[in-house]
PDB file of C-alpha atoms and ligand atoms in Angstrom:
ATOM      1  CA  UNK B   1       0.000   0.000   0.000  1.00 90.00           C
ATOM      2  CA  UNK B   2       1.099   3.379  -1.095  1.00 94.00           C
ATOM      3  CA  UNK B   3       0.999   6.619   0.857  1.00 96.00           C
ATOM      4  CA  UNK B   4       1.937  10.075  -0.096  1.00 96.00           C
ATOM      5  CA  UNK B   5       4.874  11.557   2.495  1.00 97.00           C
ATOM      6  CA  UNK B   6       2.832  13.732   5.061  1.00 95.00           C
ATOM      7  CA  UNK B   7      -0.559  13.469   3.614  1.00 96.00           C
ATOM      8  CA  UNK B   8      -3.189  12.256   5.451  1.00 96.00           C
ATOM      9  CA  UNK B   9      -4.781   8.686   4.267  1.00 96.00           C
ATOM     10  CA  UNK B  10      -6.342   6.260   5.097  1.00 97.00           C
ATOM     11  CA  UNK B  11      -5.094   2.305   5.879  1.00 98.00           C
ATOM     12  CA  UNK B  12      -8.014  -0.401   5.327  1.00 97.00           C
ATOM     13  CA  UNK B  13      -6.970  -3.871   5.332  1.00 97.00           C
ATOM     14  CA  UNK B  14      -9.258  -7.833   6.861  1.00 97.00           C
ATOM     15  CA  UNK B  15      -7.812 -10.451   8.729  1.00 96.00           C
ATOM     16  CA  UNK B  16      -8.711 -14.146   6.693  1.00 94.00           C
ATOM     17  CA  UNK B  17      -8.878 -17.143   8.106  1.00 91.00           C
ATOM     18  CA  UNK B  18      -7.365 -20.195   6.795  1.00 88.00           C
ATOM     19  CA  UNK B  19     -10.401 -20.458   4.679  1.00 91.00           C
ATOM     20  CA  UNK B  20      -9.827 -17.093   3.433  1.00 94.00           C
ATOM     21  CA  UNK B  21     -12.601 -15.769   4.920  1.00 94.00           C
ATOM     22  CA  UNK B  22     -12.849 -12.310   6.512  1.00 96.00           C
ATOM     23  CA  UNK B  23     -12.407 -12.297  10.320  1.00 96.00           C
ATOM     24  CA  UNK B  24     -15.300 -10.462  11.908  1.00 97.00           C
ATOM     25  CA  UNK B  25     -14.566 -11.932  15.755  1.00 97.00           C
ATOM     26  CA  UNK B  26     -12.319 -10.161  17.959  1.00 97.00           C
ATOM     27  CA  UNK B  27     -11.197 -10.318  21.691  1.00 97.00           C
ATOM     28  CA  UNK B  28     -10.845  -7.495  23.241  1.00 94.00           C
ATOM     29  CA  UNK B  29      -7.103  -7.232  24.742  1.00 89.00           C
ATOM     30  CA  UNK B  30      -6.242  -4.117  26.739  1.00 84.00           C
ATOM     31  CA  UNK B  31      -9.584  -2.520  25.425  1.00 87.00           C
ATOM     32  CA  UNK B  32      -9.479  -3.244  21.893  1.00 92.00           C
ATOM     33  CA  UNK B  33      -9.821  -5.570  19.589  1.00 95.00           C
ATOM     34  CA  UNK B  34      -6.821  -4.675  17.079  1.00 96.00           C
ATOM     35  CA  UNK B  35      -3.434  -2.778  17.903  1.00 95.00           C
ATOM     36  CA  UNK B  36      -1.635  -1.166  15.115  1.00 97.00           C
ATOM     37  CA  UNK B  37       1.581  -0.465  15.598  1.00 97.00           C
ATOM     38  CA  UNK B  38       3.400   1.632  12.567  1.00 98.00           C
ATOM     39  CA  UNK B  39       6.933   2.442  12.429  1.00 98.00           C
ATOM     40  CA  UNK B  40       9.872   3.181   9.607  1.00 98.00           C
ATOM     41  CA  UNK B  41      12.225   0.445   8.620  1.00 97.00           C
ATOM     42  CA  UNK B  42      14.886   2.169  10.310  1.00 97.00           C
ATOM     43  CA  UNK B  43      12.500   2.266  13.870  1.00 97.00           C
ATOM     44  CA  UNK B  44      11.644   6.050  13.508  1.00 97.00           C
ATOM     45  CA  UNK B  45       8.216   7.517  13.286  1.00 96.00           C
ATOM     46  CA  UNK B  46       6.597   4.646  15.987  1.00 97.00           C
ATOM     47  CA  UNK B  47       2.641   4.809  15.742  1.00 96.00           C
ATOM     48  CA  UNK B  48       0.113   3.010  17.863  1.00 95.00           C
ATOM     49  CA  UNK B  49      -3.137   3.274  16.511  1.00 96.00           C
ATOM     50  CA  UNK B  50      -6.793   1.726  17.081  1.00 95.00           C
ATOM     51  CA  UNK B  51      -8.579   0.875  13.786  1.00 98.00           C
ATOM     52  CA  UNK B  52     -12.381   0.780  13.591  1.00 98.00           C
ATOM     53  CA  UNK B  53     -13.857  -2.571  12.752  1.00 98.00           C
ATOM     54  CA  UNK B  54     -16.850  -2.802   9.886  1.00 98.00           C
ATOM     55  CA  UNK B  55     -19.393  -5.209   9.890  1.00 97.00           C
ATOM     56  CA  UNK B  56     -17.649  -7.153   7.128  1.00 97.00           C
ATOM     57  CA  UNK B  57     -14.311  -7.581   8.814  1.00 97.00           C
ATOM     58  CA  UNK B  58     -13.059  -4.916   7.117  1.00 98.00           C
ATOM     59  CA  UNK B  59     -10.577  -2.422   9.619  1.00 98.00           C
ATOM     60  CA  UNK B  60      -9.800   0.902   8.789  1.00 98.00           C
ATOM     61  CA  UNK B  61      -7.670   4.154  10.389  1.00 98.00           C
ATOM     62  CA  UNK B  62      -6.270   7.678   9.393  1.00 98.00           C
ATOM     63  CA  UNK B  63      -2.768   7.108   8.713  1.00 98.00           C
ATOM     64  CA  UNK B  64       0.126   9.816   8.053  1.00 98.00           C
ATOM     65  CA  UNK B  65       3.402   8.628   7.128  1.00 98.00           C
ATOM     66  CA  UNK B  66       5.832  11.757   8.174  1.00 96.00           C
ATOM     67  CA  UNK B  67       8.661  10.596   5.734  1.00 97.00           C
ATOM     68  CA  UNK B  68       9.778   8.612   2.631  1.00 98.00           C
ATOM     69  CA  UNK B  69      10.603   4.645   2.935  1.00 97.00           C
ATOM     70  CA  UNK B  70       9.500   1.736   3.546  1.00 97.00           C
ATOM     71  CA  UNK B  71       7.062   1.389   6.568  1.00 98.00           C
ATOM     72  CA  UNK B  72       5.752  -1.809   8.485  1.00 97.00           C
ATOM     73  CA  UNK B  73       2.832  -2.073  10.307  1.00 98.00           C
ATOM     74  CA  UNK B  74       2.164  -4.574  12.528  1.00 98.00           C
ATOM     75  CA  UNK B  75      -1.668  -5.804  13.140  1.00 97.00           C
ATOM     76  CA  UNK B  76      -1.800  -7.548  16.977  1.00 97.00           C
ATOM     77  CA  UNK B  77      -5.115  -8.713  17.541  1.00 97.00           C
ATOM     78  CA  UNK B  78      -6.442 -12.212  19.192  1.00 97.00           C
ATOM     79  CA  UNK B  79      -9.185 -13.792  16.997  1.00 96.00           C
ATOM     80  CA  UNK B  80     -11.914 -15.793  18.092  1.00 95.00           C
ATOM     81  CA  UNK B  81     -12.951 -18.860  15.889  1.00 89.00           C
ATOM     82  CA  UNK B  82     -16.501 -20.152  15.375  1.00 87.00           C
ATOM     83  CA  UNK B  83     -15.551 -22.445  18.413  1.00 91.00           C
ATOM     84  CA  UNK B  84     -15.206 -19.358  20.339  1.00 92.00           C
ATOM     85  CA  UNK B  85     -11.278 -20.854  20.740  1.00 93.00           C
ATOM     86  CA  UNK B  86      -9.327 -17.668  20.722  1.00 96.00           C
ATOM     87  CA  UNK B  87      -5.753 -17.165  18.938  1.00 94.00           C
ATOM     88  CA  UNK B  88      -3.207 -14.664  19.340  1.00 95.00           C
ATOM     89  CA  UNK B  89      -1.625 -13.383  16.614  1.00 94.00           C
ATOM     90  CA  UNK B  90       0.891 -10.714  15.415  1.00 96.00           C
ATOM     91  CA  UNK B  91       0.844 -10.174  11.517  1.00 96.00           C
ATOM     92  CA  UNK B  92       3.139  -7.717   9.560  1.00 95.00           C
ATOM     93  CA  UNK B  93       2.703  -5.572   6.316  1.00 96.00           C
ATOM     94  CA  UNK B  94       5.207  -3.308   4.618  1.00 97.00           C
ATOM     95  CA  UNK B  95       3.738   0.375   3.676  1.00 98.00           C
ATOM     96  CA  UNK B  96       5.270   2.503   1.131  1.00 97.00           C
ATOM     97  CA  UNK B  97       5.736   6.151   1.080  1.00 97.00           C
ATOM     98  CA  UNK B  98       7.775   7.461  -2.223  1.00 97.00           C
ATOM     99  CA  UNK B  99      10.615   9.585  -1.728  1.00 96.00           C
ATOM    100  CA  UNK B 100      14.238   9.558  -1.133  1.00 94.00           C
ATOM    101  CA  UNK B 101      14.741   6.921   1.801  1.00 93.00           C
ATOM    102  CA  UNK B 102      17.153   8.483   4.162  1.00 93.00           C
ATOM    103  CA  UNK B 103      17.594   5.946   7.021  1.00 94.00           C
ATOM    104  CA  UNK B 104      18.473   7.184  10.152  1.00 96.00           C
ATOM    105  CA  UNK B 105      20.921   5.285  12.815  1.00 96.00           C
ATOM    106  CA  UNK B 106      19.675   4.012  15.038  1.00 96.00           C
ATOM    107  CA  UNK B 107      20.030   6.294  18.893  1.00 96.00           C
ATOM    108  CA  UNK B 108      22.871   5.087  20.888  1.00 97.00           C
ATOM    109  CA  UNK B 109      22.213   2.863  23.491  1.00 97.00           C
ATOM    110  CA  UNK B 110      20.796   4.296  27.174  1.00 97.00           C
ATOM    111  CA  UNK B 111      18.683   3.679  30.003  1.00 97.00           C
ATOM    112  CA  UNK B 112      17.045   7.323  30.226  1.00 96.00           C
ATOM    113  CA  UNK B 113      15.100   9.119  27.711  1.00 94.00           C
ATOM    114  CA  UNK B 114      13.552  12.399  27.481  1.00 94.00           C
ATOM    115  CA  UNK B 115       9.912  12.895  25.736  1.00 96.00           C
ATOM    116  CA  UNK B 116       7.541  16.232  26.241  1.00 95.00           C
ATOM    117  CA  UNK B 117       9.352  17.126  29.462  1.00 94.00           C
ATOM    118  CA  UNK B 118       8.928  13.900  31.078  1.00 95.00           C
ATOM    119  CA  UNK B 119      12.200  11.857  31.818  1.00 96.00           C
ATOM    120  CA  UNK B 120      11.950   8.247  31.795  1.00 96.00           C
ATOM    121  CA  UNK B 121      14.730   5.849  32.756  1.00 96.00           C
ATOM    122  CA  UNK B 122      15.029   1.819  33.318  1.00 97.00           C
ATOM    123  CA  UNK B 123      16.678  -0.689  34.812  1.00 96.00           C
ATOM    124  CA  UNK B 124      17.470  -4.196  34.153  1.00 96.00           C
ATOM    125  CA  UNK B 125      19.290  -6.036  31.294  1.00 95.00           C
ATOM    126  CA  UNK B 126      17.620  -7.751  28.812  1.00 93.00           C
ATOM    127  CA  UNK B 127      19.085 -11.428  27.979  1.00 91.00           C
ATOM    128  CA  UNK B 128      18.126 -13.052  24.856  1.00 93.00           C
ATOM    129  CA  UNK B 129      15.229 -16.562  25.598  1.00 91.00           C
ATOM    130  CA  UNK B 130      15.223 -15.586  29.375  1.00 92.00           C
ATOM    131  CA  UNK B 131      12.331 -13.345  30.736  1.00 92.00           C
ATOM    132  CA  UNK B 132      13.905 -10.396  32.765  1.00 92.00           C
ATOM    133  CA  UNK B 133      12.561  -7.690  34.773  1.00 92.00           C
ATOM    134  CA  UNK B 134      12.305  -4.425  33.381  1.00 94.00           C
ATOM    135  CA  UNK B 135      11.701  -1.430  35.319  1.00 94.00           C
ATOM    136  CA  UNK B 136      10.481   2.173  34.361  1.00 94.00           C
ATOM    137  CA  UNK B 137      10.265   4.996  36.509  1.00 94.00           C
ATOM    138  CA  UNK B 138       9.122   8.133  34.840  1.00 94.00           C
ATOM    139  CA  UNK B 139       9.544  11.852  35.992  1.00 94.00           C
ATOM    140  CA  UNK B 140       8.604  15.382  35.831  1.00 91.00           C
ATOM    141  CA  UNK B 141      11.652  17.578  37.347  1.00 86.00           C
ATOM    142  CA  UNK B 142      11.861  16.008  40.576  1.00 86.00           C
ATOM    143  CA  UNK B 143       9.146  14.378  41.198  1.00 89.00           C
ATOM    144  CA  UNK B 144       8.059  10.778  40.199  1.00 89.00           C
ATOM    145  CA  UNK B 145       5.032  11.452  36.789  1.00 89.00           C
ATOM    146  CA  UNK B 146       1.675   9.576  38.803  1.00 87.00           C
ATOM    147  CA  UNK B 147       1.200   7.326  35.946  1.00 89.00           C
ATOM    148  CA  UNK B 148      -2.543   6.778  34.781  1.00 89.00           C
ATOM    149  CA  UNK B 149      -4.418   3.626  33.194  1.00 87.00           C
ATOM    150  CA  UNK B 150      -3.890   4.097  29.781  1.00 87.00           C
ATOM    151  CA  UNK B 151      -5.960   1.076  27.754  1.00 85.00           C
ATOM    152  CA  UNK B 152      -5.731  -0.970  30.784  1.00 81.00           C
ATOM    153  CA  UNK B 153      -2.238  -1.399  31.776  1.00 84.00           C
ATOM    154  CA  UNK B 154       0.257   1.586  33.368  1.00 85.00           C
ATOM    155  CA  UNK B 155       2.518   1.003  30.294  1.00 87.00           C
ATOM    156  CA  UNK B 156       2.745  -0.638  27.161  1.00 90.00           C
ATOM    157  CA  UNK B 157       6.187  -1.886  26.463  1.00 94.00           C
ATOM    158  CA  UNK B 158       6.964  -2.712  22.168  1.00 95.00           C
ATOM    159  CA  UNK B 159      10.103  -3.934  21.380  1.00 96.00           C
ATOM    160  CA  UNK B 160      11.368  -4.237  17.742  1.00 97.00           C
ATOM    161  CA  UNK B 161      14.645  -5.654  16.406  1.00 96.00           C
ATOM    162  CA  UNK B 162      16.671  -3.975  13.942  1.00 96.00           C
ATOM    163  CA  UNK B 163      16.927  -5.604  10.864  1.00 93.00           C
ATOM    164  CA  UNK B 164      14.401  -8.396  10.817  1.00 93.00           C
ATOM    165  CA  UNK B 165      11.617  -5.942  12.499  1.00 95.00           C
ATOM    166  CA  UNK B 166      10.923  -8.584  15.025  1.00 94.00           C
ATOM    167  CA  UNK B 167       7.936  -7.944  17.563  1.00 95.00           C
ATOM    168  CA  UNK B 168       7.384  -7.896  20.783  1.00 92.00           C
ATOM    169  CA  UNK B 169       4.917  -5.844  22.955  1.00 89.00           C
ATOM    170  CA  UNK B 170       4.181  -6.590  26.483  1.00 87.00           C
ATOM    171  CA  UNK B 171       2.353  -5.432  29.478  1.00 81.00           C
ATOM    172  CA  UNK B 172       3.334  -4.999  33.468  1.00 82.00           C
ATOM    173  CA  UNK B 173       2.186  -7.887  34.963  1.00 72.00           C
ATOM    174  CA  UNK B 174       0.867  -6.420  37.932  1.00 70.00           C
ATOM    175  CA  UNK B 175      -0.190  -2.511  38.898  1.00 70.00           C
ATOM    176  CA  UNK B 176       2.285   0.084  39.312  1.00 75.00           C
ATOM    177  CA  UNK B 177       5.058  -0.877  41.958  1.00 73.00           C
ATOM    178  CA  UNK B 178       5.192   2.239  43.974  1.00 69.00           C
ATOM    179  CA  UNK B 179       5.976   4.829  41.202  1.00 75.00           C
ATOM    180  CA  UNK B 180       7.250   2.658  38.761  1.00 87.00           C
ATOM    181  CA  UNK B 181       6.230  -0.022  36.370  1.00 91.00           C
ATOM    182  CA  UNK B 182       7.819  -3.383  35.819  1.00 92.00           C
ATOM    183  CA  UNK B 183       7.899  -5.548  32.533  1.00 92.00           C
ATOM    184  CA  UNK B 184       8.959  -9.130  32.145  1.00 91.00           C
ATOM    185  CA  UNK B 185      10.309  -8.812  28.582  1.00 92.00           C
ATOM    186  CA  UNK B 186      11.869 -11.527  26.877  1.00 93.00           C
ATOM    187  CA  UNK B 187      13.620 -11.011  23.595  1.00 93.00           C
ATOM    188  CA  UNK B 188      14.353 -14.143  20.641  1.00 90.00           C
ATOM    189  CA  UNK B 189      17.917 -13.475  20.605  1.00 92.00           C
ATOM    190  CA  UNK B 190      20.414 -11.575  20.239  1.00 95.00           C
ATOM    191  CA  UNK B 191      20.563  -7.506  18.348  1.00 96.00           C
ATOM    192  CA  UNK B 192      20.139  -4.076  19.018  1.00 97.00           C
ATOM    193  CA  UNK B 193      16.164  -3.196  19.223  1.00 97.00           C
ATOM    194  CA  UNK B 194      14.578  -0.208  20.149  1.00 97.00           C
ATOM    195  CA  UNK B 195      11.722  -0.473  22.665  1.00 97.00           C
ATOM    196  CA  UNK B 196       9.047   1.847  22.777  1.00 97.00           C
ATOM    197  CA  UNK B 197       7.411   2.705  26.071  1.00 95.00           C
ATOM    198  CA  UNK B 198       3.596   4.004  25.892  1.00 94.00           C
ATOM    199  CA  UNK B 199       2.767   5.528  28.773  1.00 93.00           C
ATOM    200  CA  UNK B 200      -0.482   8.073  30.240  1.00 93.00           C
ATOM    201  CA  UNK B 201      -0.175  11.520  32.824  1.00 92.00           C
ATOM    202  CA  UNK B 202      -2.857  13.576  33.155  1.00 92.00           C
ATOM    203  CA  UNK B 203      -4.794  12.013  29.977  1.00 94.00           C
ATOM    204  CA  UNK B 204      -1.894  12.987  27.481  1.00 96.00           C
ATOM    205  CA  UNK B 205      -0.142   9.298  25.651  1.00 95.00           C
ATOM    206  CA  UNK B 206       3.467   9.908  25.861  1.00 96.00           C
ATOM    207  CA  UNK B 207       5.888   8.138  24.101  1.00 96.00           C
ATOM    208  CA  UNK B 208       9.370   7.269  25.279  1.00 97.00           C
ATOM    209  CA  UNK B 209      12.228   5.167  22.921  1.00 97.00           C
ATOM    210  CA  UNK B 210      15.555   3.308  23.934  1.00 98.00           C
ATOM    211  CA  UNK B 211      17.981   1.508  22.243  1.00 98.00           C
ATOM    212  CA  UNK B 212      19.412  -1.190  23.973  1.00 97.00           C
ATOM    213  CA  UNK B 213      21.795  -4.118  22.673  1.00 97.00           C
ATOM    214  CA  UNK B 214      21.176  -7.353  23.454  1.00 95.00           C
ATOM    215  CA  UNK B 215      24.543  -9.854  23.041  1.00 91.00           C
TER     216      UNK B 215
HETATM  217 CU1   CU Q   1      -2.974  -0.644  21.352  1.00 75.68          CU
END
């Protein structure tokens, strides 16, 4: 799919089953049924969307891609079968916008980040097959940021891998832990990916990035 560079359109796409039929059955997973996440090949521009669901299966969002290249966007969504059996799934789709594609490097490796005057560091290592604790602490100034719901989880930790644009996206697995938030991540192996934390203050979505290299 094709997109002008900073124009506004519009993504549509259906989920088939094996029998190639539209999926019209969704669970709803952190209040919604489908995630779109939307990023550059080189991990800029990171989008998390909510696409609207028509009666035929068919899901559609605004979409702006900010600059040339190739884009992927990555559908998570957990379908439910006639059985009512439900299955998890993350599927990916590359999105064009024509221009001169000017990758960027990817940010240097750290454990703080800065995004609309919050400051938001981690700690913890991530090891490649082994799950390992993660934990965020955001900030305004001095004080800790109180951290609000935002769709049903204090954070919302995606992790993509350079290169192959592997996926991961997790939630805490329990409420805040004083003023911080805590993620059991655990990467396929080994790479530098850039993990994207989604988090809520006073109703705003803020958006914080890391690199971090994984041996
Ligand atoms: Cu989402």
């Amino acid at each position: 799919m094709e997109f002008p560079v900073g124009r506004a359109g519009e993504l549509r796409f259906q989920i088939r089953d094996q029998r190639r039929r539209a999926v019209t059955r969704f669970a709803v997973v952190h209040d919604k049924p489908m995630h779109l996440i939307v990023v550059r090949r080189d991990l800029t521009g990171y989008q998390h969307l909510h696409p609207t669901m028509a009666p035929d299966g068919t899901w559609s969002v605004p979409l702006t891609l900010t600059e040339p290249g190739v884009w992927r966007a990555y559908a998570d969504f957990t379908a439910v079968a006639d059985d009512g059996g439900q299955t998890a799934v993350t599927l990916g789709t590359d999105l064009t916008a024509p221009g001169g594609y000017a990758p960027r490097p990817l940010p240097a490796p750290a454990t703080t980040g800065t995004v609309d005057g919050f400051t938001v560091a981690y700690e913890g290592t991530p090891n490649a097959g082994e799950p390992t604790p993660l934990r965020f602490r955001v900030s305004a100034g001095a004080a800790a940021a109180p951290l609000e719901r935002y769709l049903g989880a204090y954070g919302h930790l995606v992790a993509l891998r350079e290169g192959d644009l592997g996926y991961l996206h997790v939630h805490p697995q329990s409420g805040r832990d004083g003023d911080a938030v805590t993620f059991q991540l655990t990467v396929p192996g080994p790479g530098r990916y850039r993990m994207f934390l989604d988090f809520q203050v006073a109703g705003v979505v803020h958006t914080a990035g890391f690199t971090v290299t994984v041996p």
